[in-house]
Short mmCIF file of C-alpha atoms and ligand atoms in Angstrom, two decimals:
data_model
loop_
_atom_site.label_atom_id
_atom_site.label_comp_id
_atom_site.label_asym_id
_atom_site.label_seq_id
_atom_site.Cartn_x
_atom_site.Cartn_y
_atom_site.Cartn_z
CA MET A 877 113.67 117.00 41.34
CA GLU A 878 114.65 120.62 41.56
CA ASP A 879 113.60 120.68 45.19
CA LEU A 880 115.44 117.50 45.93
CA ALA A 881 118.57 118.83 44.29
CA LYS A 882 118.30 122.07 46.27
CA GLY A 883 117.78 120.21 49.47
CA ALA A 884 120.74 117.95 48.93
CA GLY A 885 123.25 120.43 47.70
CA SER A 886 122.56 123.96 48.95
CA GLY A 887 122.78 123.36 52.75
CA GLU A 888 119.49 125.28 53.32
CA SER A 889 117.83 122.12 54.66
CA ASP A 890 120.45 121.92 57.53
CA GLN A 891 119.11 125.06 59.17
CA PRO A 892 115.75 123.71 60.36
CA LYS A 893 117.52 120.54 61.49
CA GLU A 894 120.01 122.59 63.52
CA ARG A 895 117.21 124.72 64.99
CA SER A 896 115.19 121.72 66.03
CA ARG A 897 118.28 120.22 67.69
CA ARG A 898 118.87 123.44 69.63
CA ASP A 899 115.16 123.61 70.53
CA PHE A 900 115.29 120.05 71.74
CA LEU A 901 118.32 120.77 73.93
CA LYS A 902 116.72 123.91 75.35
CA THR A 903 113.44 122.15 76.05
CA SER A 904 115.07 119.18 77.68
CA SER A 905 117.25 121.45 79.85
CA LEU A 906 114.16 123.35 80.90
CA LEU A 907 112.29 120.15 81.67
CA THR A 908 115.25 118.92 83.71
CA ALA A 909 115.29 122.17 85.68
CA VAL A 910 111.54 122.04 86.23
CA ALA A 911 111.79 118.43 87.30
CA LEU A 912 114.63 119.10 89.76
CA THR A 913 113.79 122.44 91.33
CA PRO A 914 110.31 121.68 92.63
CA GLY A 915 111.63 118.39 93.98
CA VAL A 916 114.20 120.20 96.09
CA ALA A 917 111.65 122.78 97.16
CA ILE A 918 109.08 120.13 98.01
CA LYS A 919 111.65 118.19 100.03
CA ALA A 920 112.57 121.31 101.99
CA ALA A 921 108.91 122.03 102.66
CA GLU A 922 108.30 118.43 103.70
CA ASN A 923 111.12 118.64 106.23
CA HIS A 924 109.83 122.03 107.48
CA LEU A 925 113.31 123.40 106.79
CA ASP A 926 112.08 126.98 106.68
CA GLU A 927 110.48 126.58 110.10
CA LYS A 928 113.57 124.88 111.51
CA VAL A 929 115.83 127.65 110.26
CA ALA A 930 113.44 130.30 111.62
CA ALA A 931 113.23 128.49 114.96
CA VAL A 932 116.99 128.54 115.45
CA PHE A 933 117.14 132.29 114.97
CA GLU A 934 113.89 133.35 116.57
CA LYS A 935 113.78 131.60 119.93
CA MET A 936 113.56 133.73 123.03
CA PRO A 937 114.02 132.92 126.71
CA LEU A 938 110.94 132.50 128.89
CA SER A 939 110.75 131.85 132.58
CA LEU A 940 107.40 131.00 134.14
CA THR A 941 106.01 129.00 137.03
CA VAL A 942 103.43 126.40 136.12
CA ASN A 943 101.64 124.61 138.94
CA ASP A 944 104.34 125.73 141.39
CA LYS A 945 107.16 124.46 139.21
CA LEU A 946 109.60 126.93 137.65
CA HIS A 947 110.34 126.42 133.96
CA LYS A 948 113.14 128.13 132.06
CA LEU A 949 112.45 127.70 128.39
CA SER A 950 113.43 128.88 124.96
CA ILE A 951 110.43 129.48 122.73
CA GLU A 952 109.35 131.08 119.50
CA PRO A 953 107.54 134.37 120.22
CA ARG A 954 104.48 133.25 118.23
CA VAL A 955 103.75 130.27 120.52
CA THR A 956 100.50 130.48 122.47
CA LEU A 957 100.30 129.58 126.14
CA LEU A 958 97.96 126.72 125.21
CA ASP A 959 100.45 125.15 122.80
CA LEU A 960 103.30 125.68 125.25
CA LEU A 961 101.38 123.89 128.00
CA ARG A 962 100.21 121.01 125.86
CA GLU A 963 103.12 120.46 123.50
CA GLN A 964 106.22 121.57 125.37
CA LEU A 965 105.25 120.92 128.99
CA HIS A 966 102.94 117.97 128.16
CA LEU A 967 100.18 119.29 130.41
CA THR A 968 97.35 118.02 128.24
CA GLY A 969 94.59 118.51 130.82
CA THR A 970 94.00 121.95 129.28
CA LYS A 971 91.98 121.31 126.14
CA LYS A 972 92.08 122.87 122.69
CA GLY A 973 88.53 123.33 121.48
CA CYS A 974 88.05 126.16 119.00
CA ASP A 975 91.55 127.73 119.28
CA LEU A 976 89.72 131.02 118.64
CA GLY A 977 88.74 132.27 122.09
CA GLN A 978 85.13 131.14 121.74
CA CYS A 979 84.67 127.93 123.74
CA GLY A 980 86.64 128.33 126.98
CA ALA A 981 88.04 124.78 126.88
CA CYS A 982 91.56 126.21 127.22
CA THR A 983 90.88 128.30 130.37
CA VAL A 984 93.78 128.51 132.84
CA HIS A 985 94.74 130.97 135.57
CA VAL A 986 97.57 133.45 135.09
CA ASP A 987 98.52 135.19 138.34
CA GLY A 988 95.11 134.13 139.66
CA HIS A 989 93.07 135.50 136.75
CA ARG A 990 91.34 133.27 134.24
CA VAL A 991 92.47 133.58 130.62
CA ASN A 992 91.83 131.78 127.37
CA SER A 993 95.25 130.28 126.86
CA CYS A 994 94.65 129.93 123.10
CA LEU A 995 94.53 133.74 122.87
CA THR A 996 97.49 134.35 125.18
CA LEU A 997 101.00 134.53 123.78
CA ALA A 998 103.27 132.51 126.04
CA MET A 999 105.85 135.35 126.03
CA THR A 1000 103.37 137.58 127.88
CA THR A 1001 103.46 135.20 130.85
CA ASP A 1002 107.18 135.72 131.47
CA GLY A 1003 107.79 135.79 135.23
CA LYS A 1004 104.14 134.90 135.99
CA LYS A 1005 102.40 132.05 137.74
CA VAL A 1006 100.20 129.78 135.67
CA THR A 1007 97.78 127.25 137.13
CA THR A 1008 96.25 124.51 134.99
CA ILE A 1009 93.72 121.83 135.90
CA GLU A 1010 96.66 119.59 136.89
CA GLY A 1011 97.63 122.13 139.53
CA LEU A 1012 94.29 122.28 141.36
CA ALA A 1013 94.42 119.01 143.26
CA LYS A 1014 96.73 118.61 146.23
CA GLY A 1015 98.32 115.28 145.46
CA GLU A 1016 95.57 112.68 145.72
CA GLU A 1017 93.17 115.15 147.27
CA LEU A 1018 90.87 116.72 144.68
CA HIS A 1019 90.01 120.40 144.72
CA PRO A 1020 86.51 121.06 146.16
CA MET A 1021 85.31 122.14 142.70
CA GLN A 1022 86.51 118.88 141.17
CA GLU A 1023 84.69 116.97 143.93
CA ALA A 1024 81.53 119.00 143.32
CA PHE A 1025 81.61 118.41 139.55
CA ILE A 1026 81.81 114.68 140.18
CA LYS A 1027 79.07 114.75 142.82
CA HIS A 1028 76.69 116.78 140.62
CA ASP A 1029 77.50 114.99 137.38
CA GLY A 1030 78.81 118.24 135.90
CA PHE A 1031 80.31 116.61 132.84
CA GLN A 1032 79.39 114.10 130.19
CA CYS A 1033 82.09 113.74 127.55
CA GLY A 1034 84.35 115.77 129.83
CA TYR A 1035 86.10 117.69 127.07
CA CYS A 1036 84.99 121.12 128.29
CA THR A 1037 85.36 120.15 131.95
CA PRO A 1038 88.91 121.36 132.74
CA GLY A 1039 88.04 124.80 131.35
CA GLN A 1040 84.67 124.79 133.15
CA ILE A 1041 86.34 123.95 136.46
CA MET A 1042 89.05 126.60 136.07
CA SER A 1043 86.38 129.19 135.25
CA ALA A 1044 84.16 127.98 138.09
CA VAL A 1045 86.97 128.48 140.62
CA ALA A 1046 87.70 131.94 139.19
CA CYS A 1047 83.99 132.78 139.22
CA ILE A 1048 83.83 132.24 142.99
CA ARG A 1049 87.15 134.03 143.62
CA GLU A 1050 85.93 137.02 141.60
CA GLY A 1051 82.76 137.20 143.73
CA HIS A 1052 80.53 136.32 140.78
CA ALA A 1053 78.75 133.28 142.13
CA ASN A 1054 76.03 134.88 144.23
CA SER A 1055 73.06 133.53 142.31
CA GLU A 1056 72.23 131.04 139.61
CA GLY A 1057 71.77 133.88 137.12
CA GLU A 1058 75.11 135.45 138.01
CA ILE A 1059 76.90 132.11 137.72
CA ARG A 1060 75.34 131.49 134.30
CA GLU A 1061 76.41 134.95 133.14
CA PHE A 1062 79.99 134.65 134.36
CA MET A 1063 80.33 131.09 133.06
CA SER A 1064 78.93 132.01 129.64
CA GLY A 1065 82.37 131.98 127.99
CA ASN A 1066 82.60 128.24 128.61
CA ILE A 1067 80.67 126.17 126.09
CA CYS A 1068 79.53 122.61 126.81
CA ARG A 1069 78.30 120.71 123.78
CA CYS A 1070 76.77 118.07 126.04
CA GLY A 1071 74.57 120.62 127.81
CA ALA A 1072 75.69 119.80 131.34
CA TYR A 1073 74.99 123.41 132.39
CA PRO A 1074 72.38 122.81 135.16
CA ASN A 1075 74.71 120.34 136.88
CA ILE A 1076 77.68 122.68 136.52
CA VAL A 1077 75.68 125.51 138.10
CA ASN A 1078 74.63 123.18 140.95
CA ALA A 1079 78.26 122.22 141.56
CA ILE A 1080 79.36 125.86 141.70
CA MET A 1081 76.46 126.80 143.99
CA GLU A 1082 77.37 124.03 146.39
CA VAL A 1083 81.02 125.05 146.63
CA LYS A 1084 80.06 128.72 147.04
CA ASN A 1085 77.45 128.02 149.69
CA GLY A 1086 79.71 125.52 151.45
CA GLY A 1087 82.18 128.33 152.02
CA GLN A 1088 85.11 126.10 151.12
CA GLN A 1089 88.47 127.63 150.32
CA VAL A 1090 88.95 127.74 146.59
S1 LIG B 2570 90.28 126.69 122.66
FE1 LIG B 2570 90.56 128.59 123.62
S2 LIG B 2570 88.58 129.42 123.72
FE2 LIG B 2570 88.32 127.61 122.59
S1 LIG B 2571 80.80 117.62 128.97
FE1 LIG B 2571 81.03 117.39 126.85
S2 LIG B 2571 81.41 119.31 126.11
FE2 LIG B 2571 80.95 119.60 128.18
#
């Protein structure tokens, strides 16, 4: 009874009530903030807002000739030549295999020299001439190396083939196709999962020995 009387009359029992009300308000405000903030952040991430903002400020001019066609572009400095070719210029003949410089599927020529386009920043090709597999044929007329690959069955799934052909052409131009062993050594950066290597070597030997202009 004494406790009841105290509780009813002294006002001491209001304090815990008031505290719990304040705690409730604080907690619910916190929960509201937690519920809202990540939502906004997630939405921004979903829309790639950070990348879009960065892209607006970071783009740089690039002028390069691809397969005899001059392109004046605006690109992010981090873009690789491979991604530029495939995604911006829609030249998808050049393949992305490992994206790490290990398979050779992305081989193209820059100013006549073969490069792994996945390891080449597009900005470094400013003012240069790039040739991709699409640029080898003359209209309907295939390049001799393309003809030889077909004749010798130098591809199976064909995924590595554009890179193999670009390297094969470079191999002859570099003077590294004088024997089967030399061809194998200088084509070793191009991996074929299907194991079409003997046919590829035969194709290169034929073009080399045929003395055709590559
Ligand atoms: S994709 Fe460039 S080396 Fe494999
Ligand atoms: S033909 Fe398939 S990876 Fe070479």
